[in-house]
C-alpha positions as a LaTeX table, in Angstrom:
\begin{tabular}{lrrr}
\hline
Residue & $x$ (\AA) & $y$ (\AA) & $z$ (\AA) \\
\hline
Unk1 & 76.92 & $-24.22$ & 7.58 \\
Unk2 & 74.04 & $-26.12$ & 6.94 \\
Unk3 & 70.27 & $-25.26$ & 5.88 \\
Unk4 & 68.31 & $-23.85$ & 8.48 \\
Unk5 & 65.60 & $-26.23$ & 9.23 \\
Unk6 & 63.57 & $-24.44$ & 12.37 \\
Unk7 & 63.95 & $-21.16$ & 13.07 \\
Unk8 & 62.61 & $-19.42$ & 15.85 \\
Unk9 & 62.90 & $-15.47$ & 16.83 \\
Unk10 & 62.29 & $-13.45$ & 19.67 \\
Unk11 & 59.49 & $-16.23$ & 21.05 \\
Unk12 & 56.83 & $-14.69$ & 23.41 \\
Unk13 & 53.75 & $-17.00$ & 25.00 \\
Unk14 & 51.91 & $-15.70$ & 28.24 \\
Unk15 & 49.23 & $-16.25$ & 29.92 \\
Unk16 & 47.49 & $-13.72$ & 31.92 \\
Unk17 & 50.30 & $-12.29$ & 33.91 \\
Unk18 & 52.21 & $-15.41$ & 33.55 \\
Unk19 & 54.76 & $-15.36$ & 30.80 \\
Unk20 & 55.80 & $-18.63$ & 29.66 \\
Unk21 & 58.15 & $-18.20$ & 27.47 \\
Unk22 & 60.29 & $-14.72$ & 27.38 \\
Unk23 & 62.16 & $-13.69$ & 23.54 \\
Unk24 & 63.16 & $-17.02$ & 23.07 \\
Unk25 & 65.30 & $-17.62$ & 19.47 \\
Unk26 & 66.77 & $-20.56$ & 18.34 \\
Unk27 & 68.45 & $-21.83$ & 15.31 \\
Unk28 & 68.18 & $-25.97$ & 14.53 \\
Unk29 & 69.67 & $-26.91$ & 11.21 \\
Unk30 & 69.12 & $-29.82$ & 8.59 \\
Unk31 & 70.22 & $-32.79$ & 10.32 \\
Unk32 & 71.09 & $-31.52$ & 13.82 \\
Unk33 & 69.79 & $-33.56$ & 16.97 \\
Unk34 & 69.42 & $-30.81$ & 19.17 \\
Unk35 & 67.92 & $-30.60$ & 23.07 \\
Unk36 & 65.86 & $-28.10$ & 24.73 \\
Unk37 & 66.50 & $-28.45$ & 28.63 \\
Unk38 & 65.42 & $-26.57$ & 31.90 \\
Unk39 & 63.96 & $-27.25$ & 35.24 \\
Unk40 & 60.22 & $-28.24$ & 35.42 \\
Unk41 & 58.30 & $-25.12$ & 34.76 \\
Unk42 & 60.95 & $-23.68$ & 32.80 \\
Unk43 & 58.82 & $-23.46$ & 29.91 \\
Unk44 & 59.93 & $-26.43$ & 27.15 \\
Unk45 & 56.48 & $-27.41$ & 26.72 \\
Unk46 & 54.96 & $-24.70$ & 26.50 \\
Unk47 & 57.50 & $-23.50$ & 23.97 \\
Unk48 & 56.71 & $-26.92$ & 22.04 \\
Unk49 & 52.91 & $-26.07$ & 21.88 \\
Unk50 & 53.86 & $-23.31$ & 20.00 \\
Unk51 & 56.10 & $-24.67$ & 17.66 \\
Unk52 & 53.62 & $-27.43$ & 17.28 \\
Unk53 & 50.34 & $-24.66$ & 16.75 \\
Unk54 & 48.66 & $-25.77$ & 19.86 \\
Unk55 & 49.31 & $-22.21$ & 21.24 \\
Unk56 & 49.48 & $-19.36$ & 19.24 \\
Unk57 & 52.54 & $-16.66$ & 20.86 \\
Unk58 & 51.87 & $-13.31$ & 21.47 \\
Unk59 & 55.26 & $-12.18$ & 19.95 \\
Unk60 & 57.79 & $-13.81$ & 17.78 \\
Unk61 & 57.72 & $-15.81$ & 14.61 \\
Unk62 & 58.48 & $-19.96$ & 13.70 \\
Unk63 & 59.20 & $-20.68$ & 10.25 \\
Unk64 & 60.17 & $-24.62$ & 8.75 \\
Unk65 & 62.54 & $-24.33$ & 6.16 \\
Unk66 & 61.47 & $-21.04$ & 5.41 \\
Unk67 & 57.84 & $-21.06$ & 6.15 \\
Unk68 & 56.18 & $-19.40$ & 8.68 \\
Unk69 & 54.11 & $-21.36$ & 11.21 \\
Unk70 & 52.33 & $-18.38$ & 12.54 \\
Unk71 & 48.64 & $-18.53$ & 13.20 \\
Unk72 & 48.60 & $-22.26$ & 11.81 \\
Unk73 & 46.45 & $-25.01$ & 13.60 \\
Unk74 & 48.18 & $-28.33$ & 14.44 \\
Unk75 & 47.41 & $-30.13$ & 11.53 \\
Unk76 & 48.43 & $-27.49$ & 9.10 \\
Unk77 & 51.45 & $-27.49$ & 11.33 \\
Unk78 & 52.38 & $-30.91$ & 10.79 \\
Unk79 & 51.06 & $-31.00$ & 6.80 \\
Unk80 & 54.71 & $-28.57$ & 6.66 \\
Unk81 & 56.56 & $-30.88$ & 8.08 \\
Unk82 & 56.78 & $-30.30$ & 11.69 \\
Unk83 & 55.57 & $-33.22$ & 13.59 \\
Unk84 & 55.94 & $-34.07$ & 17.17 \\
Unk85 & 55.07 & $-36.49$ & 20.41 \\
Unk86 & 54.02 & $-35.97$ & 23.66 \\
Unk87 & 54.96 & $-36.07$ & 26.99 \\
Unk88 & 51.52 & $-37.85$ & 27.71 \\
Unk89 & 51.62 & $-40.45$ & 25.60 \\
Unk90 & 48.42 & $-40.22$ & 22.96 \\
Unk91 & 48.00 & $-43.58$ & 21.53 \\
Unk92 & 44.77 & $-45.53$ & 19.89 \\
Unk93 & 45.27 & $-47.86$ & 22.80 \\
Unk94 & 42.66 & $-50.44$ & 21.77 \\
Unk95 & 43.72 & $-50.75$ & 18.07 \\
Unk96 & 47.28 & $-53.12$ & 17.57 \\
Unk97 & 50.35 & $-51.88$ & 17.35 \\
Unk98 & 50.58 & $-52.26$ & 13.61 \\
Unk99 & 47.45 & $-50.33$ & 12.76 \\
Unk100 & 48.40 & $-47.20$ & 15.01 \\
Unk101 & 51.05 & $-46.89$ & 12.47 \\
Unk102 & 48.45 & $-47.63$ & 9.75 \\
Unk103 & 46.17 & $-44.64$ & 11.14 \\
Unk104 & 48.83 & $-42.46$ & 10.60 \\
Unk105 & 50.16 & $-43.03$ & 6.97 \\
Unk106 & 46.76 & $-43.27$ & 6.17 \\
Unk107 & 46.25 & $-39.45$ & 7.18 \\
Unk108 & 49.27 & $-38.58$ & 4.96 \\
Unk109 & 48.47 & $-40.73$ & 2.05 \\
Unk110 & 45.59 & $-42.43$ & 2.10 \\
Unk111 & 43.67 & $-43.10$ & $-1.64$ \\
Unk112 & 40.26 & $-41.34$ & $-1.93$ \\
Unk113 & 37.06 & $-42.64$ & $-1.15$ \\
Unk114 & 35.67 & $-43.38$ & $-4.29$ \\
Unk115 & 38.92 & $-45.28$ & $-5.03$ \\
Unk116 & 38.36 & $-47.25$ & $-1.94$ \\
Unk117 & 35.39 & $-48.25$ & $-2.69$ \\
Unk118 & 35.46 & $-49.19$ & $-5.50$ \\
Unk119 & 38.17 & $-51.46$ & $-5.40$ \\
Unk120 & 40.59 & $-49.90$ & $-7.88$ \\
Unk121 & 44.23 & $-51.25$ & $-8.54$ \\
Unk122 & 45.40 & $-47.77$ & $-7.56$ \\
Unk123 & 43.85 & $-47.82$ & $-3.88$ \\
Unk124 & 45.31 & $-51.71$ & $-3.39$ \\
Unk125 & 48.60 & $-50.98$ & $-4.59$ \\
Unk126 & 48.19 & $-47.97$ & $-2.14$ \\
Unk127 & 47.26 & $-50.04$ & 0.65 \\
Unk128 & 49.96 & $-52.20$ & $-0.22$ \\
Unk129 & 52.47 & $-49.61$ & 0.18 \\
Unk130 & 50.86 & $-48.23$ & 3.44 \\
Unk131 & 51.40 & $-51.42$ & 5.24 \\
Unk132 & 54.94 & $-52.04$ & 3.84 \\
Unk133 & 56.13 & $-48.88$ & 5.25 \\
Unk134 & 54.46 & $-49.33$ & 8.65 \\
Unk135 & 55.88 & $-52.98$ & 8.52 \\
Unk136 & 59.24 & $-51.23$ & 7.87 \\
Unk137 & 58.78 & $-48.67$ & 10.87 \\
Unk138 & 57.95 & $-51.85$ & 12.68 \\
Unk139 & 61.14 & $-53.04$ & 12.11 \\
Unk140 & 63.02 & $-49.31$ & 12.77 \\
Unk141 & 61.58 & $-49.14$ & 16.16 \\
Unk142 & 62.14 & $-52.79$ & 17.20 \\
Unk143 & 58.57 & $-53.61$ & 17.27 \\
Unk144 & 58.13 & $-56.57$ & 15.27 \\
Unk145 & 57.73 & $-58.95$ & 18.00 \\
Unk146 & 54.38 & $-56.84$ & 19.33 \\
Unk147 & 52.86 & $-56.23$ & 15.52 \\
Unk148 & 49.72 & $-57.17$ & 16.47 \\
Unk149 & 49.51 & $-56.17$ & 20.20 \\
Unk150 & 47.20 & $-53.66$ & 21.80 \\
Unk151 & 49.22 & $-50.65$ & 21.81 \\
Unk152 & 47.39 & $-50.12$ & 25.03 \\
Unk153 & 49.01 & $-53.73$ & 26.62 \\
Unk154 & 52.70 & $-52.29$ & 25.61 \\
Unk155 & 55.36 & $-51.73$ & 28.06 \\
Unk156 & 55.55 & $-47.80$ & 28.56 \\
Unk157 & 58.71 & $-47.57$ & 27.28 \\
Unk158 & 57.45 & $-49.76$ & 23.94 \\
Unk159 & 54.49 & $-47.44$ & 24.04 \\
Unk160 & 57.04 & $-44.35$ & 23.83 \\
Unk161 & 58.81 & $-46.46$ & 20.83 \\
Unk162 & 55.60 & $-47.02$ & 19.04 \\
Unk163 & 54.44 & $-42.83$ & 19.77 \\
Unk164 & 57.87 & $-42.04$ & 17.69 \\
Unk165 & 56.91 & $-44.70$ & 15.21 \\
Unk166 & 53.75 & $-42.94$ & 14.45 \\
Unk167 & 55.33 & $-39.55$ & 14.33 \\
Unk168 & 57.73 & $-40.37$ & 11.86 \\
Unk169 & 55.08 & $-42.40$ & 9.66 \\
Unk170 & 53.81 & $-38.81$ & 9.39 \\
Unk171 & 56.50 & $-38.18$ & 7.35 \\
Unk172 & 58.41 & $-35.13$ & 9.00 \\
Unk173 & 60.92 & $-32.88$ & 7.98 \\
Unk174 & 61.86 & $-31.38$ & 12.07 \\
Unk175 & 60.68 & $-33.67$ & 14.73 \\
Unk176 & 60.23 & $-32.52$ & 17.83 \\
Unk177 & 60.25 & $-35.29$ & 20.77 \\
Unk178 & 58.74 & $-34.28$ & 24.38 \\
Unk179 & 60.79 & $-36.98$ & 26.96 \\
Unk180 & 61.43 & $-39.69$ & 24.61 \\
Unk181 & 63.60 & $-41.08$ & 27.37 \\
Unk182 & 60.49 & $-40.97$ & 30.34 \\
Unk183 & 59.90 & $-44.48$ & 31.78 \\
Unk184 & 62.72 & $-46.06$ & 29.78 \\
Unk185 & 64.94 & $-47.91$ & 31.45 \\
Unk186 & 69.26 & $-48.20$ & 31.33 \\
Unk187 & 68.79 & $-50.74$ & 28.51 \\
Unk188 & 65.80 & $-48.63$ & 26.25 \\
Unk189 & 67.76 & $-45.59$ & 26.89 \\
Unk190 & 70.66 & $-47.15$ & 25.38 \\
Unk191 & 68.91 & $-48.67$ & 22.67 \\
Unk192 & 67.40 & $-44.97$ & 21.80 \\
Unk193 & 70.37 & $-43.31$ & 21.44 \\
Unk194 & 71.29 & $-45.66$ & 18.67 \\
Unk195 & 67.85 & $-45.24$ & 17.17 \\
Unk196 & 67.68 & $-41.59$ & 16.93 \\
Unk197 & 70.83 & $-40.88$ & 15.33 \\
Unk198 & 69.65 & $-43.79$ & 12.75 \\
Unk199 & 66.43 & $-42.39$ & 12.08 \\
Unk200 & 67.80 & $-38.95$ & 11.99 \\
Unk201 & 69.69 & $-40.32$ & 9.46 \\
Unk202 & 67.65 & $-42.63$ & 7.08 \\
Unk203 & 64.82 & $-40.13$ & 7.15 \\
Unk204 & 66.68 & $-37.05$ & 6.87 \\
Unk205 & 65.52 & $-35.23$ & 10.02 \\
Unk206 & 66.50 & $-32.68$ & 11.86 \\
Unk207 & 65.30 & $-33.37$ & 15.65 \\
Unk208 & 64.62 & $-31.16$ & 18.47 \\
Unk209 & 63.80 & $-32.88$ & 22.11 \\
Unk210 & 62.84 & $-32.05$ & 25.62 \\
Unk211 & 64.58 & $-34.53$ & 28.03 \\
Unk212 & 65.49 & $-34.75$ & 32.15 \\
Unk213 & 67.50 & $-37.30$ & 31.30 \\
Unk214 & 71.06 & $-35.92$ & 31.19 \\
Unk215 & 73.13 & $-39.09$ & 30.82 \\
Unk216 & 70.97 & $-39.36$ & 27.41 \\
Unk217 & 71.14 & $-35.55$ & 26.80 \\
Unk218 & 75.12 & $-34.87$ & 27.39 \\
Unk219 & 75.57 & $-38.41$ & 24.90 \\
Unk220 & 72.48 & $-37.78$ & 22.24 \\
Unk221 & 72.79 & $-33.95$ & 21.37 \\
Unk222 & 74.84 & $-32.19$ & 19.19 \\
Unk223 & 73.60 & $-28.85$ & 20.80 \\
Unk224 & 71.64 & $-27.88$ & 24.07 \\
Unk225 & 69.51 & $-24.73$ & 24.34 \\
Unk226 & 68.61 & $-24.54$ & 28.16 \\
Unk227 & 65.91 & $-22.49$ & 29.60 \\
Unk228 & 64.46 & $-21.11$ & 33.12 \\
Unk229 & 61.56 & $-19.21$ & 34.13 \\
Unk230 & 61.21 & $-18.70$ & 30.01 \\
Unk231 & 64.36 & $-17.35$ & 29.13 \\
Unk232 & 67.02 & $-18.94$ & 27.35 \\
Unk233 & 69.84 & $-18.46$ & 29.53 \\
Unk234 & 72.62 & $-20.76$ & 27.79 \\
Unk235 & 73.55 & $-22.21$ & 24.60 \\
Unk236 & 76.51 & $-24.57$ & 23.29 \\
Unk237 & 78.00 & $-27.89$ & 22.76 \\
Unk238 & 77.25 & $-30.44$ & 25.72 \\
Unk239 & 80.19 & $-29.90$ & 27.35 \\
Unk240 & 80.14 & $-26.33$ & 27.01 \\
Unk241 & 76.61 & $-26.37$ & 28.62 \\
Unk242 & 77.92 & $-28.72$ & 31.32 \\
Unk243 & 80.29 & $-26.38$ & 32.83 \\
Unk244 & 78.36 & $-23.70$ & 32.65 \\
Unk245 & 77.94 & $-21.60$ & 35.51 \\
Unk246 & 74.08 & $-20.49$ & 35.05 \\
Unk247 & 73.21 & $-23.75$ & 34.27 \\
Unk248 & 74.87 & $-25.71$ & 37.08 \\
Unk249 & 72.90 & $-23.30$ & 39.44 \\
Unk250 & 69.52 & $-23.13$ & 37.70 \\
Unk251 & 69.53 & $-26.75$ & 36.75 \\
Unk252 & 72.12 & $-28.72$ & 37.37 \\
Unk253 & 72.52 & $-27.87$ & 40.88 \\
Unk254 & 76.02 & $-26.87$ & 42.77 \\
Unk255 & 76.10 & $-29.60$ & 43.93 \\
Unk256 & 77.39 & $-31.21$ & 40.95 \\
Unk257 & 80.19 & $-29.13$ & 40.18 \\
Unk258 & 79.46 & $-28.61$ & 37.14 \\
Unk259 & 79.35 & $-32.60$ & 36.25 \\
Unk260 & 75.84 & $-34.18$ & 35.79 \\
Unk261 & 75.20 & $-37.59$ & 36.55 \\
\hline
\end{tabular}
């Protein structure tokens, strides 16, 4: 078996008398592409803002590779290694395509001031290197063509390619993606497919997503974890997920027979 990369135990978030999430656990290991899925209001987003340190669970415990996340704000969250998007997508929408990714290797590595201003060889050759790698991102995301477009002019599914771009300039360890697949159409979900299992790949990942779309979900994932009203209530292979009683009627719908479209 391989390393654990996020693990998460006995999961509690409420709010008020509301509990979001209900002793959730899950296990995602180095280099799994694993999906979180539920009806709306099941509770996958909420459960990502606390992997992610926007919410901080009343119960439970989140640990990357061995460190715990607990009590961490967002940033520190991400400094670990844990990086995510968002359902809403959160772009600089009047800076170009090529200098969102800028923005964000420039958070992780940026030279200091003083360097900067002054000119030294070290802070060029480090600018040199930022823009090679977002150029190279460019490239991984099949964004070339729109380098120096206003992210804000992009296609949304282009603007949900250019959101994972910027994640991944971040340099993560566990990704977490919140509807990649939203507002993509046949063609774009295709392509993604592809592309995640390649960038799972060349950057080592492991990669955790929340997605409605099951014809990407049953083909993508090597593991489901599905979830209603908070609780995890299955866990398995695709196919074991798909004929799963619980989830045909919580999710799926009878209707289906235990066969998404």
């Amino acid at each position: 078996m391989s390393a654990v990369a996020l693990s998460v135990e006995n999961l509690t978030l409420s709010f008020g008398g509301l509990t979001a999430v209900n002793d959730f656990s899950l296990t995602l290991h180095s280099g799994e592409l694993a999906g979180v899925i539920g009806p709306n209001g099941a509770g996958k987003t909420s459960l990502f803002n606390v992997l992610s340190g926007v919410y901080h669970a009343q119960a439970g415990s989140v640990r990357i590779l061995g460190r715990s996340l607990s009590q961490l704000k967002p940033h520190q969250v991400a400094g670990l290694g844990l990086v995510r998007t968002f359902q809403n997508i959160r772009l600089f929408k009047q800076l170009s395509v090529l200098d969102n990714i800028r923005v964000a290797l420039h958070a992780r590595s940026a030279p200091s001031a003083v360097s900067t201003l002054l000119g030294t060889p070290g802070a060029g050759r480090a600018e040199r290197h930022i823009l090679d790698k977002a150029e190279h991102l460019l490239d991984r995301l099949d964004l070339r063509e729109r380098r120096d477009s206003l992210a804000g002019s992009l296609p949304y599914g282009e603007q949900k390619r250019l959101e994972i771009a910027r994640a991944l300039a971040a340099g993560p360890k566990v990704l977490l993606l919140d509807e990649p697949a939203a507002g993509m159409n046949a063609n774009e979900s295709a392509w993604l497919k592809t592309a995640l299992h390649g960038i799972r790949d060349e950057f080592k990942l492991s990669i955790l997503l929340i997605e409605h779309d099951m014809a990407v979900v049953m083909s993508l994932c090597d593991r489901l974890h599905v979830m209603d009203h908070g609780l995890k209530i299955a866990e398995g292979t695709p196919e074991e997920v798909r004929n799963n009683p619980r989830v045909i009627e919580a999710y799926l719908g009878t209707r289906h027979s235990g066969h998404p479209a």
